[in-house]
Amino acid sequence: MALTSKLVAMDLDGTLIQANGSIPDSLLCIIKNLSRRGIKFAIVTGRMTETAEKYAKIIGGASTISYNGSVVKKKNGTYVKKMIPLRSVRNMIKFCRINELYLQMYHNGKIYASGKSSYLSSDPDSKMVESQIIANFTKIKTHPTPKMIIASEEEKMPSLMEEIKEMFCTLYISRSSTQIIEVTPEGIDKKHGLNIVAEDLGVDRSDVIAIGNDMNDLPMIEWAGTGIAVSNAPNELKNKANIISKQTSSAGVQEALELIFH
């Protein structure tokens, strides 16, 4: 199988990187060889810009789409940003406080969390930037944010997703794991960010490959000319993908790149 793709967009967690945060040398070698052949790459992640740019550097250079599309770095180094409005931020703070839900937000490259959580302690972003625990968000000055994270028990997720979507219909609500809901501004998702990058690089969507592993990857996988789900993805994502790898995570990415660019 050979495709004439010019841009490969890759999610990070559960896709490009392994559980320990590394990228196998064999996959790095393939990516760098394809880069020398003129193939462009993009990191498309719900993680912070700092994390996206770290991995862009590791793979030898790539466009970055962070916070699920809220912040996009163009080839000239400028950023396209969109924030969740302050009114929506305050309403979400009240909702999470009433329902005793963990809430995480971002401002000026820092993480602000509503309390200590297993999610925060395992968040790779928290290893790179300053994290601040806020006992009560309603008591401090708040700001527009590129993304909000809500964490809860897996069994509560289906009903919680529906409730949040109904209450915050002007925001984009997605799931990045069985216990994590991610919230971005209206109309902002990974497809939005990838479209900006493709236009910036002069690449048609038919020449874009998008690879992901969870439901926040769905918009870009449906939008791209070729959407790929690694085997650890949920069935809802696999059903929308053009290709499903046999291997998981980074091994699945390597499998897909070898299949397409053999």
mmCIF file of C-alpha atoms in Angstrom:
data_model
loop_
_atom_site.group_PDB
_atom_site.id
_atom_site.type_symbol
_atom_site.label_atom_id
_atom_site.label_comp_id
_atom_site.label_asym_id
_atom_site.label_seq_id
_atom_site.Cartn_x
_atom_site.Cartn_y
_atom_site.Cartn_z
ATOM 1 C CA MET A 1 0.000 0.000 0.000
ATOM 2 C CA ALA A 2 1.452 3.370 -0.983
ATOM 3 C CA LEU A 3 -0.083 6.777 -0.436
ATOM 4 C CA THR A 4 1.150 10.203 -1.536
ATOM 5 C CA SER A 5 0.712 11.854 1.835
ATOM 6 C CA LYS A 6 2.590 15.012 2.735
ATOM 7 C CA LEU A 7 1.623 15.604 6.374
ATOM 8 C CA VAL A 8 1.434 13.084 9.230
ATOM 9 C CA ALA A 9 -0.386 14.233 12.372
ATOM 10 C CA MET A 10 0.160 12.191 15.524
ATOM 11 C CA ASP A 11 -1.450 12.255 18.954
ATOM 12 C CA LEU A 12 0.955 11.832 21.877
ATOM 13 C CA ASP A 13 -0.366 9.807 24.829
ATOM 14 C CA GLY A 14 -1.326 6.279 23.865
ATOM 15 C CA THR A 15 -0.219 6.941 20.290
ATOM 16 C CA LEU A 16 3.253 8.322 19.517
ATOM 17 C CA ILE A 17 4.741 7.836 22.966
ATOM 18 C CA GLN A 18 5.017 4.800 25.204
ATOM 19 C CA ALA A 19 3.689 4.652 28.762
ATOM 20 C CA ASN A 20 7.050 5.902 30.081
ATOM 21 C CA GLY A 21 6.913 8.944 27.779
ATOM 22 C CA SER A 22 9.588 7.759 25.355
ATOM 23 C CA ILE A 23 9.564 7.160 21.600
ATOM 24 C CA PRO A 24 11.299 3.967 20.414
ATOM 25 C CA ASP A 25 14.514 4.538 18.478
ATOM 26 C CA SER A 26 13.173 2.490 15.558
ATOM 27 C CA LEU A 27 10.179 4.819 15.209
ATOM 28 C CA LEU A 28 12.328 7.930 15.557
ATOM 29 C CA CYS A 29 14.537 6.645 12.765
ATOM 30 C CA ILE A 30 11.530 6.149 10.466
ATOM 31 C CA ILE A 31 10.147 9.626 11.227
ATOM 32 C CA LYS A 32 13.484 11.317 10.593
ATOM 33 C CA ASN A 33 13.989 9.380 7.358
ATOM 34 C CA LEU A 34 10.532 10.416 6.156
ATOM 35 C CA SER A 35 11.290 14.022 7.101
ATOM 36 C CA ARG A 36 14.345 13.901 4.859
ATOM 37 C CA ARG A 37 12.031 12.711 2.072
ATOM 38 C CA GLY A 38 9.946 15.852 2.519
ATOM 39 C CA ILE A 39 7.119 14.452 4.659
ATOM 40 C CA LYS A 40 5.893 16.973 7.238
ATOM 41 C CA PHE A 41 4.863 16.026 10.774
ATOM 42 C CA ALA A 42 2.557 17.561 13.361
ATOM 43 C CA ILE A 43 2.141 16.815 17.055
ATOM 44 C CA VAL A 44 -1.579 17.049 17.890
ATOM 45 C CA THR A 45 -2.268 16.700 21.580
ATOM 46 C CA GLY A 46 -4.428 17.727 24.486
ATOM 47 C CA ARG A 47 -1.217 18.367 26.406
ATOM 48 C CA MET A 48 0.284 21.783 27.041
ATOM 49 C CA THR A 49 2.247 23.662 24.388
ATOM 50 C CA GLU A 50 5.463 23.046 26.332
ATOM 51 C CA THR A 51 4.973 19.285 26.091
ATOM 52 C CA ALA A 52 4.028 19.379 22.407
ATOM 53 C CA GLU A 53 7.131 21.401 21.570
ATOM 54 C CA LYS A 54 9.346 19.066 23.585
ATOM 55 C CA TYR A 55 8.290 16.101 21.444
ATOM 56 C CA ALA A 56 8.417 18.142 18.240
ATOM 57 C CA LYS A 57 12.086 18.735 19.001
ATOM 58 C CA ILE A 58 12.695 15.060 19.801
ATOM 59 C CA ILE A 59 11.383 13.909 16.420
ATOM 60 C CA GLY A 60 13.491 16.489 14.613
ATOM 61 C CA GLY A 61 10.952 19.248 14.105
ATOM 62 C CA ALA A 62 7.189 19.360 13.676
ATOM 63 C CA SER A 63 4.236 21.703 13.770
ATOM 64 C CA THR A 64 2.493 21.679 17.149
ATOM 65 C CA ILE A 65 -1.190 21.675 18.036
ATOM 66 C CA SER A 66 -1.724 21.719 21.783
ATOM 67 C CA TYR A 67 -4.634 21.904 24.220
ATOM 68 C CA ASN A 68 -6.697 19.879 21.679
ATOM 69 C CA GLY A 69 -6.446 22.660 19.100
ATOM 70 C CA SER A 70 -6.708 25.788 21.250
ATOM 71 C CA VAL A 71 -3.066 26.719 20.565
ATOM 72 C CA VAL A 72 -1.426 26.154 17.175
ATOM 73 C CA LYS A 73 2.163 27.038 16.326
ATOM 74 C CA LYS A 74 2.650 28.057 12.702
ATOM 75 C CA LYS A 75 5.817 27.503 10.675
ATOM 76 C CA ASN A 76 6.922 31.127 11.188
ATOM 77 C CA GLY A 77 6.850 30.636 14.966
ATOM 78 C CA THR A 78 3.670 32.598 15.645
ATOM 79 C CA TYR A 79 0.753 31.151 17.592
ATOM 80 C CA VAL A 80 -2.955 30.990 16.844
ATOM 81 C CA LYS A 81 -4.832 30.871 20.155
ATOM 82 C CA LYS A 82 -8.418 30.689 21.344
ATOM 83 C CA MET A 83 -9.471 30.667 24.988
ATOM 84 C CA ILE A 84 -12.537 29.503 26.885
ATOM 85 C CA PRO A 85 -14.355 32.735 27.864
ATOM 86 C CA LEU A 86 -14.204 33.854 31.484
ATOM 87 C CA ARG A 87 -17.976 33.473 31.955
ATOM 88 C CA SER A 88 -17.797 29.819 30.917
ATOM 89 C CA VAL A 89 -14.754 29.258 33.131
ATOM 90 C CA ARG A 90 -16.610 30.600 36.164
ATOM 91 C CA ASN A 91 -19.706 28.546 35.403
ATOM 92 C CA MET A 92 -17.612 25.379 35.097
ATOM 93 C CA ILE A 93 -15.886 26.156 38.395
ATOM 94 C CA LYS A 94 -19.293 26.362 40.095
ATOM 95 C CA PHE A 95 -20.503 23.166 38.426
ATOM 96 C CA CYS A 96 -17.422 21.175 39.466
ATOM 97 C CA ARG A 97 -17.484 22.541 43.007
ATOM 98 C CA ILE A 98 -21.157 21.623 43.480
ATOM 99 C CA ASN A 99 -20.578 18.136 42.067
ATOM 100 C CA GLU A 100 -17.237 17.649 43.859
ATOM 101 C CA LEU A 101 -15.369 17.057 40.607
ATOM 102 C CA TYR A 102 -11.652 17.508 40.027
ATOM 103 C CA LEU A 103 -11.003 20.511 37.755
ATOM 104 C CA GLN A 104 -7.737 21.484 36.059
ATOM 105 C CA MET A 105 -7.055 24.683 34.117
ATOM 106 C CA TYR A 106 -4.107 26.517 32.566
ATOM 107 C CA HIS A 107 -2.794 30.084 32.585
ATOM 108 C CA ASN A 108 0.541 31.524 31.458
ATOM 109 C CA GLY A 109 2.151 28.103 31.157
ATOM 110 C CA LYS A 110 1.099 26.920 34.616
ATOM 111 C CA ILE A 111 -1.338 24.252 35.796
ATOM 112 C CA TYR A 112 -4.054 25.163 38.293
ATOM 113 C CA ALA A 113 -5.817 22.231 39.975
ATOM 114 C CA SER A 114 -8.805 22.149 42.317
ATOM 115 C CA GLY A 115 -7.099 19.671 44.630
ATOM 116 C CA LYS A 116 -4.607 16.848 44.809
ATOM 117 C CA SER A 117 -5.564 14.080 42.410
ATOM 118 C CA SER A 118 -4.107 10.900 41.003
ATOM 119 C CA TYR A 119 -4.641 12.525 37.605
ATOM 120 C CA LEU A 120 -2.443 15.514 38.446
ATOM 121 C CA SER A 121 0.302 13.349 39.938
ATOM 122 C CA SER A 122 0.385 11.209 36.796
ATOM 123 C CA ASP A 123 0.074 14.135 34.360
ATOM 124 C CA PRO A 124 3.351 14.416 32.391
ATOM 125 C CA ASP A 125 2.739 18.157 32.002
ATOM 126 C CA SER A 126 3.028 18.553 35.781
ATOM 127 C CA LYS A 127 6.612 17.251 35.563
ATOM 128 C CA MET A 128 7.546 20.063 33.179
ATOM 129 C CA VAL A 129 5.741 23.134 34.490
ATOM 130 C CA GLU A 130 4.646 24.601 37.795
ATOM 131 C CA SER A 131 1.439 23.241 39.316
ATOM 132 C CA GLN A 132 -0.617 25.108 41.869
ATOM 133 C CA ILE A 133 -3.306 23.512 44.046
ATOM 134 C CA ILE A 134 -6.286 25.830 44.552
ATOM 135 C CA ALA A 135 -8.528 24.991 47.506
ATOM 136 C CA ASN A 136 -11.398 27.087 46.152
ATOM 137 C CA PHE A 137 -11.354 28.530 42.638
ATOM 138 C CA THR A 138 -14.258 30.819 43.530
ATOM 139 C CA LYS A 139 -11.990 32.698 45.964
ATOM 140 C CA ILE A 140 -9.254 33.635 43.482
ATOM 141 C CA LYS A 141 -8.985 35.693 40.312
ATOM 142 C CA THR A 142 -9.647 33.441 37.337
ATOM 143 C CA HIS A 143 -8.715 33.845 33.686
ATOM 144 C CA PRO A 144 -9.753 32.549 30.271
ATOM 145 C CA THR A 145 -8.045 29.210 29.674
ATOM 146 C CA PRO A 146 -7.223 27.155 26.552
ATOM 147 C CA LYS A 147 -8.588 23.955 28.084
ATOM 148 C CA MET A 148 -10.213 22.524 31.176
ATOM 149 C CA ILE A 149 -9.917 18.957 32.439
ATOM 150 C CA ILE A 150 -12.537 17.228 34.570
ATOM 151 C CA ALA A 151 -11.759 13.888 36.208
ATOM 152 C CA SER A 152 -14.211 11.429 37.716
ATOM 153 C CA GLU A 153 -14.856 7.725 38.169
ATOM 154 C CA GLU A 154 -15.224 5.688 34.987
ATOM 155 C CA GLU A 155 -18.757 4.531 35.786
ATOM 156 C CA LYS A 156 -19.946 8.142 36.094
ATOM 157 C CA MET A 157 -18.512 9.254 32.756
ATOM 158 C CA PRO A 158 -21.425 8.546 30.366
ATOM 159 C CA SER A 159 -23.998 10.491 32.385
ATOM 160 C CA LEU A 160 -21.493 13.199 33.314
ATOM 161 C CA MET A 161 -20.553 13.723 29.661
ATOM 162 C CA GLU A 162 -24.193 14.173 28.713
ATOM 163 C CA GLU A 163 -24.872 16.585 31.562
ATOM 164 C CA ILE A 164 -21.855 18.747 30.749
ATOM 165 C CA LYS A 165 -22.662 18.779 27.028
ATOM 166 C CA GLU A 166 -26.199 19.937 27.792
ATOM 167 C CA MET A 167 -25.167 22.614 30.292
ATOM 168 C CA PHE A 168 -22.170 23.909 28.330
ATOM 169 C CA CYS A 169 -23.468 23.607 24.789
ATOM 170 C CA THR A 170 -21.252 26.453 23.514
ATOM 171 C CA LEU A 171 -18.074 24.570 24.457
ATOM 172 C CA TYR A 172 -16.503 21.512 22.829
ATOM 173 C CA ILE A 173 -16.592 18.490 25.149
ATOM 174 C CA SER A 174 -14.514 15.393 24.454
ATOM 175 C CA ARG A 175 -13.091 12.373 26.252
ATOM 176 C CA SER A 176 -9.379 11.578 26.343
ATOM 177 C CA SER A 177 -9.602 8.484 28.566
ATOM 178 C CA THR A 178 -12.193 6.510 30.490
ATOM 179 C CA GLN A 179 -11.897 8.944 33.417
ATOM 180 C CA ILE A 180 -11.057 12.272 31.782
ATOM 181 C CA ILE A 181 -13.260 14.876 30.092
ATOM 182 C CA GLU A 182 -11.537 17.660 28.169
ATOM 183 C CA VAL A 183 -13.214 21.000 27.468
ATOM 184 C CA THR A 184 -12.102 23.487 24.803
ATOM 185 C CA PRO A 185 -13.615 26.661 23.312
ATOM 186 C CA GLU A 186 -16.537 26.477 20.912
ATOM 187 C CA GLY A 187 -15.510 25.012 17.563
ATOM 188 C CA ILE A 188 -12.052 24.057 18.807
ATOM 189 C CA ASP A 189 -10.876 20.480 18.421
ATOM 190 C CA LYS A 190 -7.961 18.634 16.867
ATOM 191 C CA LYS A 191 -9.479 18.953 13.396
ATOM 192 C CA HIS A 192 -9.540 22.740 13.784
ATOM 193 C CA GLY A 193 -5.866 22.851 14.696
ATOM 194 C CA LEU A 194 -4.822 20.392 12.008
ATOM 195 C CA ASN A 195 -6.681 22.360 9.356
ATOM 196 C CA ILE A 196 -4.703 25.489 10.331
ATOM 197 C CA VAL A 197 -1.414 23.587 10.094
ATOM 198 C CA ALA A 198 -2.298 21.976 6.753
ATOM 199 C CA GLU A 199 -3.189 25.362 5.252
ATOM 200 C CA ASP A 200 -0.030 26.894 6.718
ATOM 201 C CA LEU A 201 2.087 24.178 5.073
ATOM 202 C CA GLY A 202 0.122 24.228 1.819
ATOM 203 C CA VAL A 203 -1.057 20.626 2.197
ATOM 204 C CA ASP A 204 -4.499 19.490 1.030
ATOM 205 C CA ARG A 205 -6.535 17.495 3.550
ATOM 206 C CA SER A 206 -6.500 14.531 1.155
ATOM 207 C CA ASP A 207 -2.726 14.407 1.700
ATOM 208 C CA VAL A 208 -3.001 14.344 5.498
ATOM 209 C CA ILE A 209 -2.632 11.242 7.690
ATOM 210 C CA ALA A 210 -3.987 11.502 11.244
ATOM 211 C CA ILE A 211 -3.125 8.880 13.879
ATOM 212 C CA GLY A 212 -4.795 8.640 17.281
ATOM 213 C CA ASN A 213 -6.022 6.416 20.089
ATOM 214 C CA ASP A 214 -9.011 8.048 21.819
ATOM 215 C CA MET A 215 -12.207 9.968 21.230
ATOM 216 C CA ASN A 216 -10.622 13.436 21.265
ATOM 217 C CA ASP A 217 -8.783 12.249 18.133
ATOM 218 C CA LEU A 218 -12.036 11.513 16.301
ATOM 219 C CA PRO A 219 -12.457 14.952 14.627
ATOM 220 C CA MET A 220 -9.018 14.867 13.000
ATOM 221 C CA ILE A 221 -9.283 11.197 12.024
ATOM 222 C CA GLU A 222 -12.597 11.860 10.266
ATOM 223 C CA TRP A 223 -11.223 15.027 8.624
ATOM 224 C CA ALA A 224 -7.896 13.710 7.327
ATOM 225 C CA GLY A 225 -7.539 11.983 3.998
ATOM 226 C CA THR A 226 -6.362 8.910 5.881
ATOM 227 C CA GLY A 227 -7.424 8.348 9.483
ATOM 228 C CA ILE A 228 -5.581 5.709 11.493
ATOM 229 C CA ALA A 229 -6.536 4.234 14.867
ATOM 230 C CA VAL A 230 -3.925 2.292 16.804
ATOM 231 C CA SER A 231 -5.193 -0.994 18.223
ATOM 232 C CA ASN A 232 -5.577 0.336 21.774
ATOM 233 C CA ALA A 233 -8.244 2.795 20.561
ATOM 234 C CA PRO A 234 -11.914 2.317 21.517
ATOM 235 C CA ASN A 235 -14.224 0.753 18.936
ATOM 236 C CA GLU A 236 -15.994 4.088 18.373
ATOM 237 C CA LEU A 237 -12.737 5.476 16.969
ATOM 238 C CA LYS A 238 -11.776 2.344 15.075
ATOM 239 C CA ASN A 239 -15.146 2.391 13.316
ATOM 240 C CA LYS A 240 -14.329 5.796 11.830
ATOM 241 C CA ALA A 241 -10.728 5.049 10.847
ATOM 242 C CA ASN A 242 -9.535 4.054 7.389
ATOM 243 C CA ILE A 243 -6.780 1.911 8.885
ATOM 244 C CA ILE A 244 -6.527 0.101 12.221
ATOM 245 C CA SER A 245 -3.060 -0.997 13.306
ATOM 246 C CA LYS A 246 -2.481 -4.426 14.777
ATOM 247 C CA GLN A 247 -0.025 -3.011 17.314
ATOM 248 C CA THR A 248 -0.660 -0.590 20.169
ATOM 249 C CA SER A 249 0.617 2.967 20.734
ATOM 250 C CA SER A 250 4.041 3.766 19.250
ATOM 251 C CA ALA A 251 4.364 0.266 17.769
ATOM 252 C CA GLY A 252 1.071 0.893 15.984
ATOM 253 C CA VAL A 253 2.348 4.211 14.636
ATOM 254 C CA GLN A 254 5.480 2.525 13.336
ATOM 255 C CA GLU A 255 3.392 -0.238 11.768
ATOM 256 C CA ALA A 256 1.188 2.330 10.010
ATOM 257 C CA LEU A 257 4.098 4.415 8.708
ATOM 258 C CA GLU A 258 5.860 1.307 7.380
ATOM 259 C CA LEU A 259 2.629 0.194 5.689
ATOM 260 C CA ILE A 260 1.982 3.551 4.038
ATOM 261 C CA PHE A 261 5.511 4.644 3.136
ATOM 262 C CA HIS A 262 7.066 1.284 2.321
#
